[in-house]
């Protein structure tokens, strides 16, 4: 007769701690660890600092140590190798800062910066003369551009413009003048494409006999609807923004611009435009694209490359044609890029894998060969005197 009593007591004893903790946290609520652990996780990380080109001011950004449950719970699209927040049209769980201050290098004095409520700063940059700074702020339903004065810390939002942040910062300072170049969401874009209620057809995969590697990527396109969502969220209007007046001047027409970088003198823009059809085997970096130099009116000064989808590149190889196209710093407008000499195939026998080419404005002369590399080219850096490393 004692055994049933003992069993009941044991069950109650086992259930009692769980019931007690549930009561403390409340039904259906998160339970917190001891305060010592919470303090460790909530400890402020070291700030990010950015020195202005004039070297007299430092921007100090304080970042949150851990994302909140609300940030983790925001909607997310997984398309073309990206994770997009469809409400903000930026990256899901983008690295943000909650505060910004300016410190003078001469005496360490701090200038408070006027920020929006519940600031979520994702990018900051100084003008070439250091007189102004700009940053992007992520709201619940969009990304705003703010422009401020380094001398006072006063900043304001550029009204009527939403930044497209899925491919990067979304804005960059232009040359030595007081302008920014931004990828803006086109005016009157309309709602996002609705998911089809009925499949438009079967899922078909076709192989046409070419040898191609199969890599493991996350968040690739899987359907026509994914392609429509990628086109919708990725399409931008390039816009010059006058930092003194907030006046905006469009550059070209809306398209899928994955890169737009002004030349050091601000007279040209290096533009990478993604083109359909898209691939469901590789992320957007490997989609078909056109790399071209535009002048300030949007006219094409030089097409550097028109590249197909890079879904047949061998493992360890590169796509044939120009790649890693960048402006050379310290000169007005000169491009440098790499091209393979072995067809991009690491198994091919070749005395040199790559060559590095340069081309200077007005880009009418044939590119000049700067160097050849025995092994695969990775990146290039320049000294103040124009020496390439």
C-alpha atoms as a printed R data frame, in Angstrom:
    type eleno elety resid chain resno      x      y       z
1   ATOM     1    CA   UNK     A     1  0.000  0.000   0.000
2   ATOM     2    CA   UNK     A     2  2.935  2.348   0.485
3   ATOM     3    CA   UNK     A     3  4.258  2.087  -3.073
4   ATOM     4    CA   UNK     A     4  1.478  4.157  -4.761
5   ATOM     5    CA   UNK     A     5  1.902  6.881  -2.157
6   ATOM     6    CA   UNK     A     6  5.644  7.015  -2.730
7   ATOM     7    CA   UNK     A     7  5.175  7.198  -6.518
8   ATOM     8    CA   UNK     A     8  2.761 10.096  -6.249
9   ATOM     9    CA   UNK     A     9  5.125 11.958  -3.968
10  ATOM    10    CA   UNK     A    10  8.032 11.406  -6.391
11  ATOM    11    CA   UNK     A    11  6.042 12.737  -9.324
12  ATOM    12    CA   UNK     A    12  5.011 15.836  -7.401
13  ATOM    13    CA   UNK     A    13  8.605 16.429  -6.377
14  ATOM    14    CA   UNK     A    14  9.805 16.208  -9.974
15  ATOM    15    CA   UNK     A    15  7.104 18.517 -11.303
16  ATOM    16    CA   UNK     A    16  7.346 21.073  -8.536
17  ATOM    17    CA   UNK     A    17 10.548 22.869  -9.754
18  ATOM    18    CA   UNK     A    18  9.205 23.259 -13.297
19  ATOM    19    CA   UNK     A    19  5.894 24.553 -11.998
20  ATOM    20    CA   UNK     A    20  7.722 26.967  -9.687
21  ATOM    21    CA   UNK     A    21  9.903 28.383 -12.505
22  ATOM    22    CA   UNK     A    22  6.895 28.755 -14.779
23  ATOM    23    CA   UNK     A    23  5.141 30.728 -12.071
24  ATOM    24    CA   UNK     A    24  8.170 33.006 -11.663
25  ATOM    25    CA   UNK     A    25  8.469 33.722 -15.391
26  ATOM    26    CA   UNK     A    26  4.781 33.764 -16.063
27  ATOM    27    CA   UNK     A    27  2.924 31.402 -18.358
28  ATOM    28    CA   UNK     A    28  4.345 31.536 -21.889
29  ATOM    29    CA   UNK     A    29  7.048 34.101 -21.029
30  ATOM    30    CA   UNK     A    30 10.816 33.953 -21.441
31  ATOM    31    CA   UNK     A    31 12.875 33.026 -18.395
32  ATOM    32    CA   UNK     A    32 16.080 34.955 -17.697
33  ATOM    33    CA   UNK     A    33 19.331 33.440 -16.428
34  ATOM    34    CA   UNK     A    34 20.969 34.767 -13.256
35  ATOM    35    CA   UNK     A    35 21.824 38.482 -13.304
36  ATOM    36    CA   UNK     A    36 25.553 37.777 -13.527
37  ATOM    37    CA   UNK     A    37 25.073 36.060 -16.888
38  ATOM    38    CA   UNK     A    38 22.738 38.789 -18.114
39  ATOM    39    CA   UNK     A    39 25.353 41.417 -17.202
40  ATOM    40    CA   UNK     A    40 28.014 39.542 -19.189
41  ATOM    41    CA   UNK     A    41 25.825 39.267 -22.285
42  ATOM    42    CA   UNK     A    42 24.664 42.882 -22.038
43  ATOM    43    CA   UNK     A    43 28.136 44.308 -21.498
44  ATOM    44    CA   UNK     A    44 28.844 47.032 -24.054
45  ATOM    45    CA   UNK     A    45 31.291 45.961 -26.794
46  ATOM    46    CA   UNK     A    46 34.176 48.260 -27.768
47  ATOM    47    CA   UNK     A    47 32.909 51.161 -29.891
48  ATOM    48    CA   UNK     A    48 33.542 51.507 -33.621
49  ATOM    49    CA   UNK     A    49 35.582 54.605 -34.490
50  ATOM    50    CA   UNK     A    50 35.986 56.443 -37.804
51  ATOM    51    CA   UNK     A    51 38.548 59.179 -38.363
52  ATOM    52    CA   UNK     A    52 37.511 62.000 -40.686
53  ATOM    53    CA   UNK     A    53 39.696 62.738 -43.749
54  ATOM    54    CA   UNK     A    54 40.679 66.051 -42.136
55  ATOM    55    CA   UNK     A    55 41.853 64.078 -39.065
56  ATOM    56    CA   UNK     A    56 40.365 66.533 -36.624
57  ATOM    57    CA   UNK     A    57 37.204 64.605 -35.726
58  ATOM    58    CA   UNK     A    58 36.524 60.993 -34.787
59  ATOM    59    CA   UNK     A    59 33.056 59.436 -35.027
60  ATOM    60    CA   UNK     A    60 32.372 57.020 -32.149
61  ATOM    61    CA   UNK     A    61 29.545 54.511 -32.594
62  ATOM    62    CA   UNK     A    62 28.215 52.482 -29.685
63  ATOM    63    CA   UNK     A    63 26.680 49.188 -30.745
64  ATOM    64    CA   UNK     A    64 24.220 46.962 -28.925
65  ATOM    65    CA   UNK     A    65 25.834 43.799 -27.546
66  ATOM    66    CA   UNK     A    66 23.047 41.372 -28.475
67  ATOM    67    CA   UNK     A    67 20.056 41.515 -30.835
68  ATOM    68    CA   UNK     A    68 16.654 41.768 -29.252
69  ATOM    69    CA   UNK     A    69 13.849 39.240 -29.638
70  ATOM    70    CA   UNK     A    70 11.988 41.843 -31.700
71  ATOM    71    CA   UNK     A    71 14.926 42.096 -34.142
72  ATOM    72    CA   UNK     A    72 15.191 38.338 -34.476
73  ATOM    73    CA   UNK     A    73 11.456 38.045 -35.082
74  ATOM    74    CA   UNK     A    74 11.354 40.508 -37.997
75  ATOM    75    CA   UNK     A    75 10.269 39.058 -41.354
76  ATOM    76    CA   UNK     A    76 13.010 37.684 -43.591
77  ATOM    77    CA   UNK     A    77 13.266 36.845 -47.280
78  ATOM    78    CA   UNK     A    78 15.936 34.362 -48.372
79  ATOM    79    CA   UNK     A    79 16.644 35.095 -52.016
80  ATOM    80    CA   UNK     A    80 19.746 35.053 -54.268
81  ATOM    81    CA   UNK     A    81 22.091 34.388 -51.352
82  ATOM    82    CA   UNK     A    82 20.703 37.339 -49.394
83  ATOM    83    CA   UNK     A    83 18.609 37.632 -46.255
84  ATOM    84    CA   UNK     A    84 16.407 40.665 -46.695
85  ATOM    85    CA   UNK     A    85 14.087 42.468 -44.308
86  ATOM    86    CA   UNK     A    86 11.174 43.195 -46.664
87  ATOM    87    CA   UNK     A    87  9.857 46.026 -44.478
88  ATOM    88    CA   UNK     A    88 13.077 48.041 -44.433
89  ATOM    89    CA   UNK     A    89 14.402 46.877 -47.834
90  ATOM    90    CA   UNK     A    90 17.742 46.257 -46.137
91  ATOM    91    CA   UNK     A    91 19.668 43.321 -44.746
92  ATOM    92    CA   UNK     A    92 17.980 41.211 -42.110
93  ATOM    93    CA   UNK     A    93 19.802 41.590 -38.791
94  ATOM    94    CA   UNK     A    94 22.118 44.257 -40.165
95  ATOM    95    CA   UNK     A    95 24.855 45.346 -37.771
96  ATOM    96    CA   UNK     A    96 23.629 48.588 -36.241
97  ATOM    97    CA   UNK     A    97 24.723 51.234 -33.741
98  ATOM    98    CA   UNK     A    98 22.451 52.852 -31.184
99  ATOM    99    CA   UNK     A    99 24.413 56.060 -30.557
100 ATOM   100    CA   UNK     A   100 26.862 58.359 -32.311
101 ATOM   101    CA   UNK     A   101 29.176 61.024 -30.949
102 ATOM   102    CA   UNK     A   102 31.939 63.168 -32.441
103 ATOM   103    CA   UNK     A   103 35.223 63.654 -30.611
104 ATOM   104    CA   UNK     A   104 37.818 66.249 -31.549
105 ATOM   105    CA   UNK     A   105 41.334 64.863 -31.811
106 ATOM   106    CA   UNK     A   106 42.904 68.052 -30.448
107 ATOM   107    CA   UNK     A   107 41.374 67.942 -26.969
108 ATOM   108    CA   UNK     A   108 39.051 64.912 -26.894
109 ATOM   109    CA   UNK     A   109 35.957 67.084 -26.458
110 ATOM   110    CA   UNK     A   110 32.683 65.341 -27.326
111 ATOM   111    CA   UNK     A   111 30.020 66.801 -29.584
112 ATOM   112    CA   UNK     A   112 26.608 65.232 -29.275
113 ATOM   113    CA   UNK     A   113 24.938 64.294 -32.556
114 ATOM   114    CA   UNK     A   114 21.228 64.885 -32.998
115 ATOM   115    CA   UNK     A   115 19.799 61.427 -33.661
116 ATOM   116    CA   UNK     A   116 16.320 60.067 -34.303
117 ATOM   117    CA   UNK     A   117 14.502 58.231 -31.538
118 ATOM   118    CA   UNK     A   118 15.513 54.565 -31.179
119 ATOM   119    CA   UNK     A   119 18.366 55.044 -33.628
120 ATOM   120    CA   UNK     A   120 19.608 52.049 -35.625
121 ATOM   121    CA   UNK     A   121 22.629 53.340 -37.544
122 ATOM   122    CA   UNK     A   122 24.011 51.084 -40.263
123 ATOM   123    CA   UNK     A   123 26.589 53.255 -42.088
124 ATOM   124    CA   UNK     A   124 28.542 56.460 -41.522
125 ATOM   125    CA   UNK     A   125 30.925 58.362 -43.760
126 ATOM   126    CA   UNK     A   126 32.667 61.749 -43.878
127 ATOM   127    CA   UNK     A   127 32.918 64.100 -46.831
128 ATOM   128    CA   UNK     A   128 36.396 64.466 -48.358
129 ATOM   129    CA   UNK     A   129 37.036 67.726 -46.495
130 ATOM   130    CA   UNK     A   130 35.649 66.363 -43.214
131 ATOM   131    CA   UNK     A   131 33.192 69.247 -42.904
132 ATOM   132    CA   UNK     A   132 30.126 67.007 -43.120
133 ATOM   133    CA   UNK     A   133 29.182 63.484 -42.204
134 ATOM   134    CA   UNK     A   134 26.290 61.289 -43.238
135 ATOM   135    CA   UNK     A   135 24.708 58.121 -41.887
136 ATOM   136    CA   UNK     A   136 21.821 55.801 -42.628
137 ATOM   137    CA   UNK     A   137 19.201 55.029 -40.003
138 ATOM   138    CA   UNK     A   138 16.970 51.964 -40.150
139 ATOM   139    CA   UNK     A   139 13.371 52.496 -39.113
140 ATOM   140    CA   UNK     A   140 10.654 49.887 -38.797
141 ATOM   141    CA   UNK     A   141  9.554 50.469 -42.388
142 ATOM   142    CA   UNK     A   142 12.570 51.888 -44.224
143 ATOM   143    CA   UNK     A   143 16.107 53.275 -44.248
144 ATOM   144    CA   UNK     A   144 16.677 57.047 -44.090
145 ATOM   145    CA   UNK     A   145 19.694 59.142 -45.041
146 ATOM   146    CA   UNK     A   146 20.850 61.729 -42.486
147 ATOM   147    CA   UNK     A   147 23.398 64.496 -43.130
148 ATOM   148    CA   UNK     A   148 25.209 66.438 -40.396
149 ATOM   149    CA   UNK     A   149 27.840 69.107 -39.795
150 ATOM   150    CA   UNK     A   150 31.056 68.006 -38.126
151 ATOM   151    CA   UNK     A   151 31.558 71.357 -36.403
152 ATOM   152    CA   UNK     A   152 28.245 71.262 -34.535
153 ATOM   153    CA   UNK     A   153 26.981 67.676 -34.623
154 ATOM   154    CA   UNK     A   154 23.609 68.846 -35.919
155 ATOM   155    CA   UNK     A   155 22.059 66.339 -38.327
156 ATOM   156    CA   UNK     A   156 18.816 66.058 -40.252
157 ATOM   157    CA   UNK     A   157 17.037 63.463 -42.380
158 ATOM   158    CA   UNK     A   158 16.780 63.904 -46.144
159 ATOM   159    CA   UNK     A   159 13.020 64.021 -46.585
160 ATOM   160    CA   UNK     A   160 11.221 61.956 -49.180
161 ATOM   161    CA   UNK     A   161 13.985 59.450 -49.956
162 ATOM   162    CA   UNK     A   162 14.255 55.806 -48.884
163 ATOM   163    CA   UNK     A   163 17.627 54.079 -49.228
164 ATOM   164    CA   UNK     A   164 17.896 50.594 -50.714
165 ATOM   165    CA   UNK     A   165 20.310 48.745 -48.443
166 ATOM   166    CA   UNK     A   166 20.246 45.126 -49.611
167 ATOM   167    CA   UNK     A   167 23.540 45.316 -51.564
168 ATOM   168    CA   UNK     A   168 25.531 47.367 -49.063
169 ATOM   169    CA   UNK     A   169 25.633 50.730 -47.322
170 ATOM   170    CA   UNK     A   170 23.391 52.407 -49.890
171 ATOM   171    CA   UNK     A   171 25.271 55.750 -49.952
172 ATOM   172    CA   UNK     A   172 28.806 56.995 -50.565
173 ATOM   173    CA   UNK     A   173 30.422 60.440 -50.717
174 ATOM   174    CA   UNK     A   174 31.359 61.711 -54.183
175 ATOM   175    CA   UNK     A   175 34.788 63.208 -54.950
176 ATOM   176    CA   UNK     A   176 35.821 66.363 -53.148
177 ATOM   177    CA   UNK     A   177 32.460 68.086 -53.429
178 ATOM   178    CA   UNK     A   178 29.523 68.080 -51.070
179 ATOM   179    CA   UNK     A   179 27.500 65.342 -52.751
180 ATOM   180    CA   UNK     A   180 26.533 61.769 -52.010
181 ATOM   181    CA   UNK     A   181 25.608 58.992 -54.425
182 ATOM   182    CA   UNK     A   182 22.835 56.750 -53.127
183 ATOM   183    CA   UNK     A   183 20.830 53.755 -54.274
184 ATOM   184    CA   UNK     A   184 17.262 54.877 -53.593
185 ATOM   185    CA   UNK     A   185 14.018 52.964 -53.777
186 ATOM   186    CA   UNK     A   186 12.269 54.147 -56.973
187 ATOM   187    CA   UNK     A   187  9.382 56.551 -56.450
188 ATOM   188    CA   UNK     A   188  5.986 54.901 -56.846
189 ATOM   189    CA   UNK     A   189  7.393 51.383 -56.696
190 ATOM   190    CA   UNK     A   190  4.129 49.860 -55.497
191 ATOM   191    CA   UNK     A   191  3.550 46.733 -53.381
192 ATOM   192    CA   UNK     A   192  5.728 43.637 -53.478
193 ATOM   193    CA   UNK     A   193  4.693 40.768 -55.792
194 ATOM   194    CA   UNK     A   194  2.138 38.531 -54.138
195 ATOM   195    CA   UNK     A   195  2.877 34.840 -53.826
196 ATOM   196    CA   UNK     A   196  0.914 32.756 -56.334
197 ATOM   197    CA   UNK     A   197 -1.931 30.774 -54.843
198 ATOM   198    CA   UNK     A   198 -1.618 28.056 -57.498
199 ATOM   199    CA   UNK     A   199  1.673 26.672 -58.895
200 ATOM   200    CA   UNK     A   200  2.344 27.903 -62.432
201 ATOM   201    CA   UNK     A   201  3.874 24.555 -63.368
202 ATOM   202    CA   UNK     A   202  6.100 21.725 -62.188
203 ATOM   203    CA   UNK     A   203  9.609 22.227 -60.839
204 ATOM   204    CA   UNK     A   204 11.947 21.277 -63.688
205 ATOM   205    CA   UNK     A   205 15.739 20.971 -63.623
206 ATOM   206    CA   UNK     A   206 17.530 20.427 -66.899
207 ATOM   207    CA   UNK     A   207 21.133 19.498 -67.655
208 ATOM   208    CA   UNK     A   208 22.495 20.361 -71.074
209 ATOM   209    CA   UNK     A   209 25.668 18.267 -70.959
210 ATOM   210    CA   UNK     A   210 28.169 20.823 -69.635
211 ATOM   211    CA   UNK     A   211 30.444 19.855 -66.777
212 ATOM   212    CA   UNK     A   212 29.727 22.127 -63.832
213 ATOM   213    CA   UNK     A   213 30.610 21.959 -60.128
214 ATOM   214    CA   UNK     A   214 27.861 21.710 -57.551
215 ATOM   215    CA   UNK     A   215 28.560 23.950 -54.567
216 ATOM   216    CA   UNK     A   216 26.584 24.362 -51.375
217 ATOM   217    CA   UNK     A   217 25.018 27.814 -51.059
218 ATOM   218    CA   UNK     A   218 22.312 29.089 -48.764
219 ATOM   219    CA   UNK     A   219 19.191 31.069 -49.613
220 ATOM   220    CA   UNK     A   220 19.236 30.660 -53.398
221 ATOM   221    CA   UNK     A   221 16.377 31.480 -55.751
222 ATOM   222    CA   UNK     A   222 13.944 28.576 -56.000
223 ATOM   223    CA   UNK     A   223 10.990 29.850 -58.020
224 ATOM   224    CA   UNK     A   224  9.686 32.512 -60.374
225 ATOM   225    CA   UNK     A   225  8.199 34.245 -57.347
226 ATOM   226    CA   UNK     A   226 11.627 34.390 -55.688
227 ATOM   227    CA   UNK     A   227 12.987 35.989 -58.858
228 ATOM   228    CA   UNK     A   228 10.176 38.558 -58.813
229 ATOM   229    CA   UNK     A   229 10.887 39.375 -55.151
230 ATOM   230    CA   UNK     A   230 14.624 39.735 -55.829
231 ATOM   231    CA   UNK     A   231 13.950 42.080 -58.750
232 ATOM   232    CA   UNK     A   232 11.455 44.096 -56.696
233 ATOM   233    CA   UNK     A   233 13.665 44.588 -53.640
234 ATOM   234    CA   UNK     A   234 16.939 44.881 -55.581
235 ATOM   235    CA   UNK     A   235 15.891 47.525 -58.117
236 ATOM   236    CA   UNK     A   236 17.217 51.002 -57.283
237 ATOM   237    CA   UNK     A   237 17.372 54.500 -58.696
238 ATOM   238    CA   UNK     A   238 20.855 56.027 -58.508
239 ATOM   239    CA   UNK     A   239 20.623 59.531 -57.053
240 ATOM   240    CA   UNK     A   240 23.102 62.342 -56.403
241 ATOM   241    CA   UNK     A   241 22.223 64.141 -53.146
242 ATOM   242    CA   UNK     A   242 23.467 67.685 -52.516
243 ATOM   243    CA   UNK     A   243 24.623 67.725 -48.890
244 ATOM   244    CA   UNK     A   244 24.000 71.458 -48.517
245 ATOM   245    CA   UNK     A   245 20.484 71.656 -49.979
246 ATOM   246    CA   UNK     A   246 19.237 68.024 -49.971
247 ATOM   247    CA   UNK     A   247 18.458 68.465 -53.682
248 ATOM   248    CA   UNK     A   248 18.426 65.169 -55.559
249 ATOM   249    CA   UNK     A   249 19.489 64.493 -59.148
250 ATOM   250    CA   UNK     A   250 18.716 61.064 -60.641
251 ATOM   251    CA   UNK     A   251 21.440 59.184 -62.519
252 ATOM   252    CA   UNK     A   252 20.235 56.776 -65.183
253 ATOM   253    CA   UNK     A   253 17.073 54.733 -64.829
254 ATOM   254    CA   UNK     A   254 15.972 52.217 -62.166
255 ATOM   255    CA   UNK     A   255 17.730 48.848 -62.496
256 ATOM   256    CA   UNK     A   256 19.393 46.101 -60.461
257 ATOM   257    CA   UNK     A   257 22.537 47.981 -59.438
258 ATOM   258    CA   UNK     A   258 24.719 45.823 -57.194
259 ATOM   259    CA   UNK     A   259 27.511 48.429 -57.167
260 ATOM   260    CA   UNK     A   260 27.867 52.144 -57.896
261 ATOM   261    CA   UNK     A   261 31.221 53.710 -56.974
262 ATOM   262    CA   UNK     A   262 32.268 57.254 -57.954
263 ATOM   263    CA   UNK     A   263 35.797 57.906 -59.193
264 ATOM   264    CA   UNK     A   264 38.131 59.793 -56.826
265 ATOM   265    CA   UNK     A   265 37.567 63.035 -58.772
266 ATOM   266    CA   UNK     A   266 33.793 62.480 -58.830
267 ATOM   267    CA   UNK     A   267 33.508 62.761 -62.625
268 ATOM   268    CA   UNK     A   268 32.681 59.115 -63.331
269 ATOM   269    CA   UNK     A   269 30.765 56.272 -61.693
270 ATOM   270    CA   UNK     A   270 31.661 52.584 -61.892
271 ATOM   271    CA   UNK     A   271 28.318 50.767 -62.163
272 ATOM   272    CA   UNK     A   272 27.610 47.031 -61.971
273 ATOM   273    CA   UNK     A   273 24.161 46.079 -63.269
274 ATOM   274    CA   UNK     A   274 22.738 42.586 -62.784
275 ATOM   275    CA   UNK     A   275 20.806 41.196 -65.730
276 ATOM   276    CA   UNK     A   276 18.285 38.388 -66.214
277 ATOM   277    CA   UNK     A   277 17.928 35.474 -66.596
278 ATOM   278    CA   UNK     A   278 18.993 34.673 -63.052
279 ATOM   279    CA   UNK     A   279 20.504 31.442 -61.779
280 ATOM   280    CA   UNK     A   280 19.121 29.120 -59.120
281 ATOM   281    CA   UNK     A   281 22.518 27.510 -58.573
282 ATOM   282    CA   UNK     A   282 24.612 30.501 -57.441
283 ATOM   283    CA   UNK     A   283 24.082 33.715 -55.405
284 ATOM   284    CA   UNK     A   284 23.635 37.150 -56.942
285 ATOM   285    CA   UNK     A   285 27.398 37.866 -57.066
286 ATOM   286    CA   UNK     A   286 27.633 35.266 -59.830
287 ATOM   287    CA   UNK     A   287 24.615 36.429 -61.856
288 ATOM   288    CA   UNK     A   288 25.060 37.804 -65.365
289 ATOM   289    CA   UNK     A   289 26.171 41.432 -65.184
290 ATOM   290    CA   UNK     A   290 27.455 44.445 -67.040
291 ATOM   291    CA   UNK     A   291 30.318 46.483 -65.573
292 ATOM   292    CA   UNK     A   292 30.535 49.958 -67.087
293 ATOM   293    CA   UNK     A   293 31.837 53.467 -66.469
294 ATOM   294    CA   UNK     A   294 29.240 56.236 -66.625
295 ATOM   295    CA   UNK     A   295 29.783 59.954 -66.797
296 ATOM   296    CA   UNK     A   296 27.841 62.376 -64.601
297 ATOM   297    CA   UNK     A   297 24.940 62.489 -67.086
298 ATOM   298    CA   UNK     A   298 24.452 58.714 -67.026
299 ATOM   299    CA   UNK     A   299 25.992 58.128 -70.463
300 ATOM   300    CA   UNK     A   300 28.214 55.055 -70.791
301 ATOM   301    CA   UNK     A   301 31.818 56.183 -71.193
302 ATOM   302    CA   UNK     A   302 33.212 52.632 -71.349
303 ATOM   303    CA   UNK     A   303 31.834 49.123 -70.939
304 ATOM   304    CA   UNK     A   304 34.479 47.163 -69.061
305 ATOM   305    CA   UNK     A   305 32.800 43.752 -69.142
306 ATOM   306    CA   UNK     A   306 29.607 41.941 -70.059
307 ATOM   307    CA   UNK     A   307 29.704 38.683 -68.117
308 ATOM   308    CA   UNK     A   308 27.418 35.623 -68.256
309 ATOM   309    CA   UNK     A   309 26.185 33.650 -65.259
310 ATOM   310    CA   UNK     A   310 29.177 32.149 -63.446
311 ATOM   311    CA   UNK     A   311 27.588 28.779 -62.624
312 ATOM   312    CA   UNK     A   312 30.115 26.614 -64.511
313 ATOM   313    CA   UNK     A   313 33.299 27.996 -62.915
314 ATOM   314    CA   UNK     A   314 35.489 25.082 -61.731
315 ATOM   315    CA   UNK     A   315 36.176 24.716 -58.028
316 ATOM   316    CA   UNK     A   316 39.077 26.972 -57.112
317 ATOM   317    CA   UNK     A   317 38.771 28.810 -60.415
318 ATOM   318    CA   UNK     A   318 37.515 32.200 -61.564
319 ATOM   319    CA   UNK     A   319 35.293 33.434 -64.334
320 ATOM   320    CA   UNK     A   320 37.127 34.490 -67.525
321 ATOM   321    CA   UNK     A   321 37.077 38.211 -68.239
322 ATOM   322    CA   UNK     A   322 37.561 41.311 -66.081
323 ATOM   323    CA   UNK     A   323 36.973 40.854 -62.360
324 ATOM   324    CA   UNK     A   324 37.652 42.803 -59.144
325 ATOM   325    CA   UNK     A   325 37.235 46.093 -61.012
326 ATOM   326    CA   UNK     A   326 38.108 49.013 -58.714
327 ATOM   327    CA   UNK     A   327 39.127 52.664 -58.839
328 ATOM   328    CA   UNK     A   328 42.763 53.393 -58.100
329 ATOM   329    CA   UNK     A   329 42.901 55.800 -55.133
330 ATOM   330    CA   UNK     A   330 45.022 58.920 -55.291
331 ATOM   331    CA   UNK     A   331 44.498 59.602 -59.006
332 ATOM   332    CA   UNK     A   332 41.500 61.306 -60.688
333 ATOM   333    CA   UNK     A   333 39.899 58.400 -62.571
334 ATOM   334    CA   UNK     A   334 41.874 55.220 -63.268
335 ATOM   335    CA   UNK     A   335 40.493 51.685 -63.074
336 ATOM   336    CA   UNK     A   336 42.397 48.521 -62.238
337 ATOM   337    CA   UNK     A   337 41.186 44.949 -62.619
338 ATOM   338    CA   UNK     A   338 42.389 41.369 -63.068
339 ATOM   339    CA   UNK     A   339 41.894 38.899 -65.913
340 ATOM   340    CA   UNK     A   340 42.816 35.216 -65.982
341 ATOM   341    CA   UNK     A   341 45.462 33.893 -68.361
342 ATOM   342    CA   UNK     A   342 44.532 30.242 -67.824
343 ATOM   343    CA   UNK     A   343 40.853 30.483 -68.719
344 ATOM   344    CA   UNK     A   344 40.054 30.599 -65.014
345 ATOM   345    CA   UNK     A   345 40.860 26.886 -64.654
346 ATOM   346    CA   UNK     A   346 43.276 26.103 -61.792
347 ATOM   347    CA   UNK     A   347 44.146 22.743 -63.397
348 ATOM   348    CA   UNK     A   348 45.423 24.355 -66.590
349 ATOM   349    CA   UNK     A   349 49.198 24.645 -66.978
350 ATOM   350    CA   UNK     A   350 50.204 28.294 -67.338
351 ATOM   351    CA   UNK     A   351 53.348 30.321 -66.514
352 ATOM   352    CA   UNK     A   352 51.112 33.028 -65.023
353 ATOM   353    CA   UNK     A   353 47.580 32.743 -63.726
354 ATOM   354    CA   UNK     A   354 46.434 36.366 -63.992
355 ATOM   355    CA   UNK     A   355 47.349 39.761 -65.315
356 ATOM   356    CA   UNK     A   356 46.434 43.136 -63.829
357 ATOM   357    CA   UNK     A   357 45.252 45.858 -66.210
358 ATOM   358    CA   UNK     A   358 44.627 49.583 -65.792
359 ATOM   359    CA   UNK     A   359 42.632 52.093 -67.817
360 ATOM   360    CA   UNK     A   360 42.528 55.862 -67.288
361 ATOM   361    CA   UNK     A   361 39.908 58.434 -68.243
362 ATOM   362    CA   UNK     A   362 38.579 59.129 -70.836
363 ATOM   363    CA   UNK     A   363 38.927 55.337 -71.334
364 ATOM   364    CA   UNK     A   364 39.485 55.551 -75.079
365 ATOM   365    CA   UNK     A   365 42.948 53.957 -75.117
366 ATOM   366    CA   UNK     A   366 43.550 50.220 -74.831
367 ATOM   367    CA   UNK     A   367 44.046 48.993 -71.234
368 ATOM   368    CA   UNK     A   368 47.670 48.851 -70.090
369 ATOM   369    CA   UNK     A   369 49.113 45.742 -68.448
370 ATOM   370    CA   UNK     A   370 50.469 46.555 -65.007
371 ATOM   371    CA   UNK     A   371 51.680 43.132 -63.891
372 ATOM   372    CA   UNK     A   372 51.323 39.373 -64.191
373 ATOM   373    CA   UNK     A   373 50.943 37.078 -61.200
374 ATOM   374    CA   UNK     A   374 52.305 33.552 -60.999
375 ATOM   375    CA   UNK     A   375 49.455 32.578 -58.692
376 ATOM   376    CA   UNK     A   376 45.817 33.631 -58.634
377 ATOM   377    CA   UNK     A   377 45.294 37.366 -58.103
378 ATOM   378    CA   UNK     A   378 43.401 38.193 -54.917
379 ATOM   379    CA   UNK     A   379 43.447 41.930 -54.274
380 ATOM   380    CA   UNK     A   380 45.469 45.087 -54.781
381 ATOM   381    CA   UNK     A   381 46.395 48.015 -52.538
382 ATOM   382    CA   UNK     A   382 48.074 51.306 -53.424
383 ATOM   383    CA   UNK     A   383 50.572 53.515 -51.618
384 ATOM   384    CA   UNK     A   384 50.235 57.299 -51.575
385 ATOM   385    CA   UNK     A   385 52.827 57.442 -54.368
386 ATOM   386    CA   UNK     A   386 50.885 55.072 -56.619
387 ATOM   387    CA   UNK     A   387 52.886 51.905 -55.990
388 ATOM   388    CA   UNK     A   388 50.729 48.794 -56.314
389 ATOM   389    CA   UNK     A   389 50.996 46.042 -53.697
